[in-house]
mmCIF file of C-alpha atoms in Angstrom:
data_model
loop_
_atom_site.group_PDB
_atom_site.id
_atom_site.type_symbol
_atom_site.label_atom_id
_atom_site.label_comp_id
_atom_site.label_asym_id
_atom_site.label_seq_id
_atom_site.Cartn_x
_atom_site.Cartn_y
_atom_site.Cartn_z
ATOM 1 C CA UNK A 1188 88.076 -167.737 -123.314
ATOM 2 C CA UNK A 1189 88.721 -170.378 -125.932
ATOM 3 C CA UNK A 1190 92.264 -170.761 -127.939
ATOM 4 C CA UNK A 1191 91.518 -171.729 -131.558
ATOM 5 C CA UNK A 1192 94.469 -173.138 -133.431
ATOM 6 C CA UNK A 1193 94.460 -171.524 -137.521
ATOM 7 C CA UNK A 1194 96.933 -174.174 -138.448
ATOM 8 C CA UNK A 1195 97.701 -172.703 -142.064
ATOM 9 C CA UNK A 1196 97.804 -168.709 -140.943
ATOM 10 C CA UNK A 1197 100.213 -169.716 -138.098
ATOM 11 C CA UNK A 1198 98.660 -167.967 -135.366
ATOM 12 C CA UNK A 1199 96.718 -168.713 -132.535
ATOM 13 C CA UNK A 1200 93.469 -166.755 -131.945
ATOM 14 C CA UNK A 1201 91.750 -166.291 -128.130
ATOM 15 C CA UNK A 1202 87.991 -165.951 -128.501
ATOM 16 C CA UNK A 1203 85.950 -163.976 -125.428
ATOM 17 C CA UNK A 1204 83.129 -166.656 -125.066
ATOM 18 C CA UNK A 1205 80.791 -163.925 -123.427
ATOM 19 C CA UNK A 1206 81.490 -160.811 -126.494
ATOM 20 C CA UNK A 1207 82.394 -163.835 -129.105
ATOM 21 C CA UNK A 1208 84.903 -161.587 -130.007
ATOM 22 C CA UNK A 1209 88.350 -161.791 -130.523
ATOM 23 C CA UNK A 1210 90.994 -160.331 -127.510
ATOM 24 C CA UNK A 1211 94.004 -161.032 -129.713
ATOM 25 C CA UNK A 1212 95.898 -163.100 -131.864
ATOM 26 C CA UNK A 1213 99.286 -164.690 -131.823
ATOM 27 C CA UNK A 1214 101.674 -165.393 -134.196
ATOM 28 C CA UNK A 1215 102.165 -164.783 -138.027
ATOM 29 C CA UNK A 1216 100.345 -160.805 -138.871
ATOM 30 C CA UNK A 1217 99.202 -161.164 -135.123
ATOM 31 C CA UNK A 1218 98.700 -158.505 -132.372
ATOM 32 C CA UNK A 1219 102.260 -159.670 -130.471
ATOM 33 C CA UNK A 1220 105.708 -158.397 -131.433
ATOM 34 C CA UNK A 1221 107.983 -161.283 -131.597
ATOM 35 C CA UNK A 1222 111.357 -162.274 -131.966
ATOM 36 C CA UNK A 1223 112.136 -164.265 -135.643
ATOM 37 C CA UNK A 1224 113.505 -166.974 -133.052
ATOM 38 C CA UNK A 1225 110.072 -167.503 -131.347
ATOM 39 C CA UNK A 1226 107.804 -167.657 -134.565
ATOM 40 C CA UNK A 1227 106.205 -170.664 -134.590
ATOM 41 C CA UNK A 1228 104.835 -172.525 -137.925
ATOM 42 C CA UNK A 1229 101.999 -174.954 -138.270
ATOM 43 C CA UNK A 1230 101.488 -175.474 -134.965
ATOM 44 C CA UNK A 1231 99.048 -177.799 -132.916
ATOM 45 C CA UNK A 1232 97.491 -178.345 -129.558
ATOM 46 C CA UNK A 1233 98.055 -174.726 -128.014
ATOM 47 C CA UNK A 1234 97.016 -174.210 -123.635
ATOM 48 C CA UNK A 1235 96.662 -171.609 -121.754
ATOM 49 C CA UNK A 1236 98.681 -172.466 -118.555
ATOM 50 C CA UNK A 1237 98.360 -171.399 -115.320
ATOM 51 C CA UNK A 1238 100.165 -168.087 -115.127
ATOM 52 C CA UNK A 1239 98.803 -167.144 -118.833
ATOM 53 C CA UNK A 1240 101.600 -168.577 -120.722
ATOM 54 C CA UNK A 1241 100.747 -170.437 -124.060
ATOM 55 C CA UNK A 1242 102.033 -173.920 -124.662
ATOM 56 C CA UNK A 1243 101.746 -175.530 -128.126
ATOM 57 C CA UNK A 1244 103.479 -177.636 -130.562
ATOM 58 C CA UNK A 1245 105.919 -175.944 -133.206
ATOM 59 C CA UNK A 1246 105.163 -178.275 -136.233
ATOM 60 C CA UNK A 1247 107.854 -176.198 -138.528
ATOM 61 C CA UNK A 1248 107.334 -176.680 -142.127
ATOM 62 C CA UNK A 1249 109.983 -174.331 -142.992
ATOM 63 C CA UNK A 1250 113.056 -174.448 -144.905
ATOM 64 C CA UNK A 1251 114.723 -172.256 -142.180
ATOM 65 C CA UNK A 1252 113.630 -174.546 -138.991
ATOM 66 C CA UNK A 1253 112.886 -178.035 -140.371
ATOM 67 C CA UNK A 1254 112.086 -179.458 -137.214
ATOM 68 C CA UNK A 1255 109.507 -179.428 -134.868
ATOM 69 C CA UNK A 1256 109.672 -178.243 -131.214
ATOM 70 C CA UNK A 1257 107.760 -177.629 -127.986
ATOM 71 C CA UNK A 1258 107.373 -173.828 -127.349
ATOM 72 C CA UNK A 1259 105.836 -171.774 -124.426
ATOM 73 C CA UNK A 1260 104.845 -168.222 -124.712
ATOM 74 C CA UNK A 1261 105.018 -165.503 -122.188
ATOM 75 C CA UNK A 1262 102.471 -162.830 -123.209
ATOM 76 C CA UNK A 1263 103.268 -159.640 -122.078
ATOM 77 C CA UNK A 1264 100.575 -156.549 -122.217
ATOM 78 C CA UNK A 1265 100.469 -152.479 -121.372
ATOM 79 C CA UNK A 1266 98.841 -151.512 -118.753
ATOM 80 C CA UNK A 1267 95.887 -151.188 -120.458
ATOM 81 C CA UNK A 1268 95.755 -154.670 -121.493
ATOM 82 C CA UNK A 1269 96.415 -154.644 -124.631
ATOM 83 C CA UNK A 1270 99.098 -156.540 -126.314
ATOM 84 C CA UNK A 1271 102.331 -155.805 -126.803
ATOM 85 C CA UNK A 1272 105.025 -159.017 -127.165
ATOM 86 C CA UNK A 1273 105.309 -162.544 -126.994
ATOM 87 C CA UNK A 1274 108.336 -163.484 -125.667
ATOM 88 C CA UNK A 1275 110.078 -167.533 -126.151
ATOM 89 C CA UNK A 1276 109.989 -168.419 -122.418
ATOM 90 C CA UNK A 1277 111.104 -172.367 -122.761
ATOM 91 C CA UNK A 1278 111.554 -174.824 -125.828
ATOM 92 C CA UNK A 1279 112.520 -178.097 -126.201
ATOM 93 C CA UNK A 1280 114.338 -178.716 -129.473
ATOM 94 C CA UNK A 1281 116.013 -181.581 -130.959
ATOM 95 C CA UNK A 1282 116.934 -181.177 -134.388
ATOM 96 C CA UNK A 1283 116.583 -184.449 -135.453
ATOM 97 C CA UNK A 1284 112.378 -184.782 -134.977
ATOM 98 C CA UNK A 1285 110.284 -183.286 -137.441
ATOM 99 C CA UNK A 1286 107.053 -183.831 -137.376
ATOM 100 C CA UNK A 1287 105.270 -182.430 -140.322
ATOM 101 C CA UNK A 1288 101.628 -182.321 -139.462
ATOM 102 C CA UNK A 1289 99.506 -183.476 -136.080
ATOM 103 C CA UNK A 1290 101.664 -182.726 -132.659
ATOM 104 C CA UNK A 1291 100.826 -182.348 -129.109
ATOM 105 C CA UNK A 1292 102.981 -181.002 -125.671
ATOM 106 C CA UNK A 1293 101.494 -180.984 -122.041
ATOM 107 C CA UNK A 1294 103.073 -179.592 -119.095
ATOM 108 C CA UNK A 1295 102.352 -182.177 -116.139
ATOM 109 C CA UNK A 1296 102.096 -181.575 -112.890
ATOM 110 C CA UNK A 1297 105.398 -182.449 -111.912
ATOM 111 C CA UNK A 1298 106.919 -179.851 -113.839
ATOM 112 C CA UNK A 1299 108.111 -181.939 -117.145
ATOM 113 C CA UNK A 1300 106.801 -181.858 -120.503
ATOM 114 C CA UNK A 1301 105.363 -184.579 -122.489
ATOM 115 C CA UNK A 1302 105.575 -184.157 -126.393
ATOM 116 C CA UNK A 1303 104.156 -186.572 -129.077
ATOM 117 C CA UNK A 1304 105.430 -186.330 -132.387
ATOM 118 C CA UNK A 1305 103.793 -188.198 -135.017
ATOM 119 C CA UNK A 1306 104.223 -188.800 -138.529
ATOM 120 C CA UNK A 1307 107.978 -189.290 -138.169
ATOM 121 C CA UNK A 1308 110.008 -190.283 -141.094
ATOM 122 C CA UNK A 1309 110.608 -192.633 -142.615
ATOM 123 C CA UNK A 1310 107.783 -195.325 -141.255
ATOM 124 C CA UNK A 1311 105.671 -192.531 -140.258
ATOM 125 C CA UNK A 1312 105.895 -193.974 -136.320
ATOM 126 C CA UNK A 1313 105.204 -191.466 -133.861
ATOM 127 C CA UNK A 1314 107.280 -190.793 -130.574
ATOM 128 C CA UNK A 1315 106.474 -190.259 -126.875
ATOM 129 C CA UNK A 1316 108.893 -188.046 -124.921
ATOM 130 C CA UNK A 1317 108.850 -186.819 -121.397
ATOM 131 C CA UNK A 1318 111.608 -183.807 -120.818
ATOM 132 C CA UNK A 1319 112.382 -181.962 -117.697
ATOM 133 C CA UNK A 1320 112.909 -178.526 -117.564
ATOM 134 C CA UNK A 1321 116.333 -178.338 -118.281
ATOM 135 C CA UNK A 1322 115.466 -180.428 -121.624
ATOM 136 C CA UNK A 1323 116.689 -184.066 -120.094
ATOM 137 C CA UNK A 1324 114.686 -186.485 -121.309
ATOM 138 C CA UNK A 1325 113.025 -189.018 -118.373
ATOM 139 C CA UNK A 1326 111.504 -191.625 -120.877
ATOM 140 C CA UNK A 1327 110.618 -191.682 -124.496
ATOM 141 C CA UNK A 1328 108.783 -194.658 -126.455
ATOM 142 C CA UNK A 1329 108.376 -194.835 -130.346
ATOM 143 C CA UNK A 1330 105.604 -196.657 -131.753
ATOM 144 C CA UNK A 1331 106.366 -199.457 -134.600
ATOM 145 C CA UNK A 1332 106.771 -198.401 -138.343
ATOM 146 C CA UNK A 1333 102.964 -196.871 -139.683
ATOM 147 C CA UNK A 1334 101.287 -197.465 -136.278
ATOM 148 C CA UNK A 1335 101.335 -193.609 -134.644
ATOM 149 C CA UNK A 1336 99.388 -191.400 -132.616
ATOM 150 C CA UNK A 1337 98.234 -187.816 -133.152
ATOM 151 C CA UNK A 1338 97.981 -186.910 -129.025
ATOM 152 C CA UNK A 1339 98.869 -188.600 -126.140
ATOM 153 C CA UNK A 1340 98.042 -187.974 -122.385
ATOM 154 C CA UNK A 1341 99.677 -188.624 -119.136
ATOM 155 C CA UNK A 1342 96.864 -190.041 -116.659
ATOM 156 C CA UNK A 1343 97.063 -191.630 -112.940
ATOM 157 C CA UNK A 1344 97.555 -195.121 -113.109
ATOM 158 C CA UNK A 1345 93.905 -196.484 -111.427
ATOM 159 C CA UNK A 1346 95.864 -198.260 -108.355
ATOM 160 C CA UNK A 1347 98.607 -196.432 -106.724
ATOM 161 C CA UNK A 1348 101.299 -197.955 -104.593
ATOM 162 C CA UNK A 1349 99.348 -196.624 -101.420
ATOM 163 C CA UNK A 1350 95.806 -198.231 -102.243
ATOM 164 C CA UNK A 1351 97.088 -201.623 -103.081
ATOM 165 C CA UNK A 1352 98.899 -201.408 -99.558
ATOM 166 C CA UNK A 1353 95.481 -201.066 -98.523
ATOM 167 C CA UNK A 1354 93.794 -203.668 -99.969
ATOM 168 C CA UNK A 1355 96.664 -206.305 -98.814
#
């Protein structure tokens, strides 16, 4: 399957690559019940993670919710398999970041959540933020006034403690 982000509709649309039809859509008008808490706005960057849940970046844009968060989405279906609700299953909010276009979130694989925010007022700089969980922040770093970054990625640094123990 393939996740396509429809930025302006506010939903998020899974495509069956073999039928290149469409098993459902989530979000605004979509074919998942959900609470007015867990509607999402603008968003970017959705993933499907491993146990089905959808992880993507709540841009906003709404006089109700003007700030952005990171969301994930439990999906829950009939026995049949066809949709019933989306349920909020984790956020990370923090009032004061809104980000009004661009956005990413990755879970890694230690369990925490990176974020990148971009287009931040008033500069436009972007931030970096690694949460836990629990929503504790491990590290964050924002970028100088109109430098900024639309994605980021966490990657393996390319010599790790035990290989340059080696190499000694």
């Amino acid at each position: 399957s393939v996740l396509i982000s429809s930025r302006f509709q506010s939903q998020v649309i899974r495509v069956n690559r073999e039928t290149e039809g469409i098993d459902w859509v989530l979000g605004y008008a979509g074919d998942f019940s959900m609470e007015s808490d867990a509607v999402f706005h603008y968003q970017h960057a959705p993933e499907i993670q491993p146990g089905g849940e959808i992880l993507l970046f709540d841009n906003g844009c709404i006089r109700e919710r003007p700030y952005s968060r990171a969301a994930e989405y439990a999906l829950v279906f009939d026995d049949a398999g066809a949709p019933l609700r989306a349920e909020l299953a984790w956020e990370y909010v923090d009032e004061s970041l809104f980000s009004p276009a661009k956005g990413d979130v990755d879970r890694l694989a230690n369990g925490n959540t990176l974020i990148t925010y971009p287009d931040l007022d008033p500069g436009l700089e972007s931030m970096l933020r690694e949460v836990g969980p629990d929503g504790t922040t491990h590290w964050e770093v924002i970028t100088n006034s109109g430098v900024g970054t639309y994605r980021s990625e966490r990657i393996s640094p390319y010599y790790g403690h035990d290989t340059m123990m080696e190499r000694d």
